[in-house]
Structure formats: structure tokens, C-alpha cells
Amino acid sequence: MSYNLMREFADSWGLLAMALFFVGCIAFALRPGGKTQADQAAQIPLKDD
């Protein structure tokens, strides 16, 4: 694979893949019911063993 071919791939499909991943992460964080799980996970370091 030449550098130009890899660069063309990264400019087109790589950008699309990263954008879809970003949108997926935002959707996962803002999904219904996610707040309770996030609050529980935030309290884990503060729990006594």
C-alpha cells in the first residue's frame, strides 16, 4: 500500500468511521436510563470496602 492510497482512505472512509464512532459514543452517553448507571459508576471509588 502506498502512502497516497492510505492517505486517501483515511481522508474518506477513516473520517466517516471516526464520525460514526463519535456519534455512537454521544448516543450511548445520552441514552435513556444512562444517568442511573453513570451515577452508580461515579460512586464506585467512594465506596468503602
Coordinates of N, CA, C and O in Angstrom, one line a residue:
M1 N 0.8 -1.2 0.0 CA 0.0 0.0 0.0 C 0.9 1.2 0.0 O 1.8 1.4 0.8
S2 N 0.6 2.1 -0.9 CA 1.4 3.3 -1.0 C 0.8 4.4 0.0 O -0.3 4.3 0.5
Y3 N 1.7 5.4 0.3 CA 1.3 6.4 1.2 C 0.0 7.2 0.7 O -0.9 7.5 1.5
N4 N 0.0 7.5 -0.6 CA -1.2 8.2 -1.1 C -2.5 7.4 -1.0 O -3.5 8.0 -0.8
L5 N -2.4 6.1 -1.2 CA -3.6 5.3 -1.1 C -4.1 5.3 0.3 O -5.3 5.4 0.6
M6 N -3.2 5.1 1.3 CA -3.5 5.1 2.7 C -4.1 6.5 3.1 O -5.0 6.5 3.9
R7 N -3.5 7.6 2.6 CA -4.0 8.9 2.9 C -5.4 9.1 2.4 O -6.2 9.7 3.0
E8 N -5.6 8.6 1.1 CA -7.0 8.8 0.5 C -8.0 8.0 1.3 O -9.1 8.5 1.6
F9 N -7.6 6.8 1.8 CA -8.6 6.0 2.6 C -8.9 6.7 3.9 O -10.0 6.8 4.4
A10 N -7.8 7.3 4.6 CA -8.0 7.9 5.8 C -8.8 9.2 5.7 O -9.6 9.6 6.5
D11 N -8.7 9.9 4.6 CA -9.4 11.1 4.3 C -10.9 10.9 4.1 O -11.7 11.7 4.4
S12 N -11.3 9.7 3.5 CA -12.7 9.5 3.2 C -13.3 8.5 4.2 O -14.1 8.9 5.0
W13 N -13.0 7.3 4.1 CA -13.6 6.3 5.0 C -13.2 6.4 6.4 O -14.0 6.1 7.4
G14 N -11.9 6.7 6.7 CA -11.5 6.9 8.1 C -12.2 8.0 8.8 O -12.6 7.9 9.9
L15 N -12.4 9.1 8.1 CA -13.2 10.2 8.7 C -14.6 9.8 8.9 O -15.2 10.1 10.0
L16 N -15.2 9.1 8.0 CA -16.6 8.6 8.2 C -16.7 7.7 9.4 O -17.6 7.8 10.2
A17 N -15.7 6.8 9.5 CA -15.7 5.8 10.7 C -15.5 6.6 12.0 O -16.2 6.3 13.0
M18 N -14.6 7.5 12.0 CA -14.5 8.3 13.3 C -15.7 9.1 13.6 O -16.1 9.2 14.8
A19 N -16.4 9.7 12.6 CA -17.6 10.5 12.9 C -18.7 9.6 13.4 O -19.4 10.0 14.3
L20 N -18.8 8.4 12.8 CA -19.9 7.5 13.3 C -19.6 7.0 14.7 O -20.5 6.8 15.5
F21 N -18.3 6.8 15.0 CA -17.9 6.3 16.3 C -18.2 7.4 17.3 O -18.8 7.2 18.4
F22 N -18.0 8.7 17.0 CA -18.2 9.8 17.9 C -19.7 10.0 18.1 O -20.2 10.1 19.3
V23 N -20.5 9.9 17.1 CA -22.0 10.0 17.2 C -22.5 8.8 18.1 O -23.4 9.0 18.9
G24 N -22.0 7.6 17.9 CA -22.3 6.5 18.7 C -22.0 6.7 20.2 O -22.8 6.3 21.0
C25 N -20.9 7.2 20.5 CA -20.5 7.5 21.9 C -21.4 8.5 22.5 O -21.8 8.3 23.7
I26 N -21.8 9.5 21.8 CA -22.7 10.5 22.3 C -24.1 9.9 22.5 O -24.7 10.2 23.6
A27 N -24.5 9.1 21.6 CA -25.8 8.5 21.7 C -25.8 7.5 22.9 O -26.8 7.4 23.7
F28 N -24.7 6.8 23.1 CA -24.6 5.9 24.2 C -24.6 6.6 25.6 O -25.3 6.2 26.5
A29 N -24.0 7.8 25.6 CA -23.9 8.5 26.9 C -25.2 9.2 27.2 O -25.6 9.4 28.4
L30 N -26.0 9.6 26.2 CA -27.3 10.3 26.4 C -28.5 9.4 26.3 O -29.6 9.9 26.3
R31 N -28.3 8.1 26.3 CA -29.5 7.2 26.1 C -30.3 7.2 27.4 O -29.9 7.6 28.5
P32 N -31.6 6.9 27.2 CA -32.5 6.9 28.4 C -32.0 5.8 29.4 O -31.6 4.7 29.0
G33 N -32.0 6.1 30.6 CA -31.6 5.2 31.6 C -30.1 5.2 31.9 O -29.6 4.5 32.8
G34 N -29.4 6.0 31.2 CA -27.9 6.0 31.3 C -27.5 6.8 32.5 O -26.4 6.6 33.1
K35 N -28.3 7.7 33.0 CA -28.0 8.6 34.1 C -27.8 7.7 35.4 O -26.9 7.9 36.2
T36 N -28.7 6.8 35.6 CA -28.6 6.0 36.9 C -27.3 5.1 36.8 O -26.7 5.0 37.9
Q37 N -27.0 4.6 35.7 CA -25.8 3.8 35.6 C -24.6 4.6 35.8 O -23.6 4.2 36.4
A38 N -24.6 5.8 35.2 CA -23.4 6.7 35.3 C -23.3 7.2 36.8 O -22.1 7.3 37.3
D39 N -24.4 7.4 37.5 CA -24.3 7.8 38.9 C -23.7 6.7 39.7 O -22.9 6.9 40.6
Q40 N -24.2 5.5 39.4 CA -23.6 4.3 40.2 C -22.2 4.1 39.9 O -21.4 3.9 40.8
A41 N -21.7 4.3 38.7 CA -20.3 4.1 38.3 C -19.5 5.2 39.0 O -18.3 5.0 39.3
A42 N -20.0 6.4 39.1 CA -19.3 7.5 39.7 C -19.1 7.3 41.2 O -18.1 7.9 41.7
Q43 N -19.9 6.6 41.8 CA -19.8 6.3 43.2 C -18.9 5.2 43.6 O -18.6 5.0 44.8
I44 N -18.5 4.4 42.6 CA -17.6 3.2 42.9 C -16.3 3.6 43.7 O -16.0 3.0 44.7
P45 N -15.6 4.6 43.3 CA -14.3 4.9 44.0 C -14.6 5.4 45.4 O -13.7 5.4 46.3
L46 N -15.8 5.9 45.7 CA -16.1 6.5 47.0 C -16.6 5.4 48.0 O -16.8 5.7 49.2
K47 N -16.9 4.2 47.5 CA -17.5 3.2 48.4 C -16.4 2.6 49.3 O -15.3 2.5 48.9
D48 N -16.8 2.3 50.5 CA -15.9 1.6 51.4 C -16.0 0.1 51.2 O -17.0 -0.4 50.9
D49 N -14.9 -0.5 51.3 CA -14.9 -2.0 51.0 C -15.4 -2.8 52.2 O -15.5 -2.6 53.2

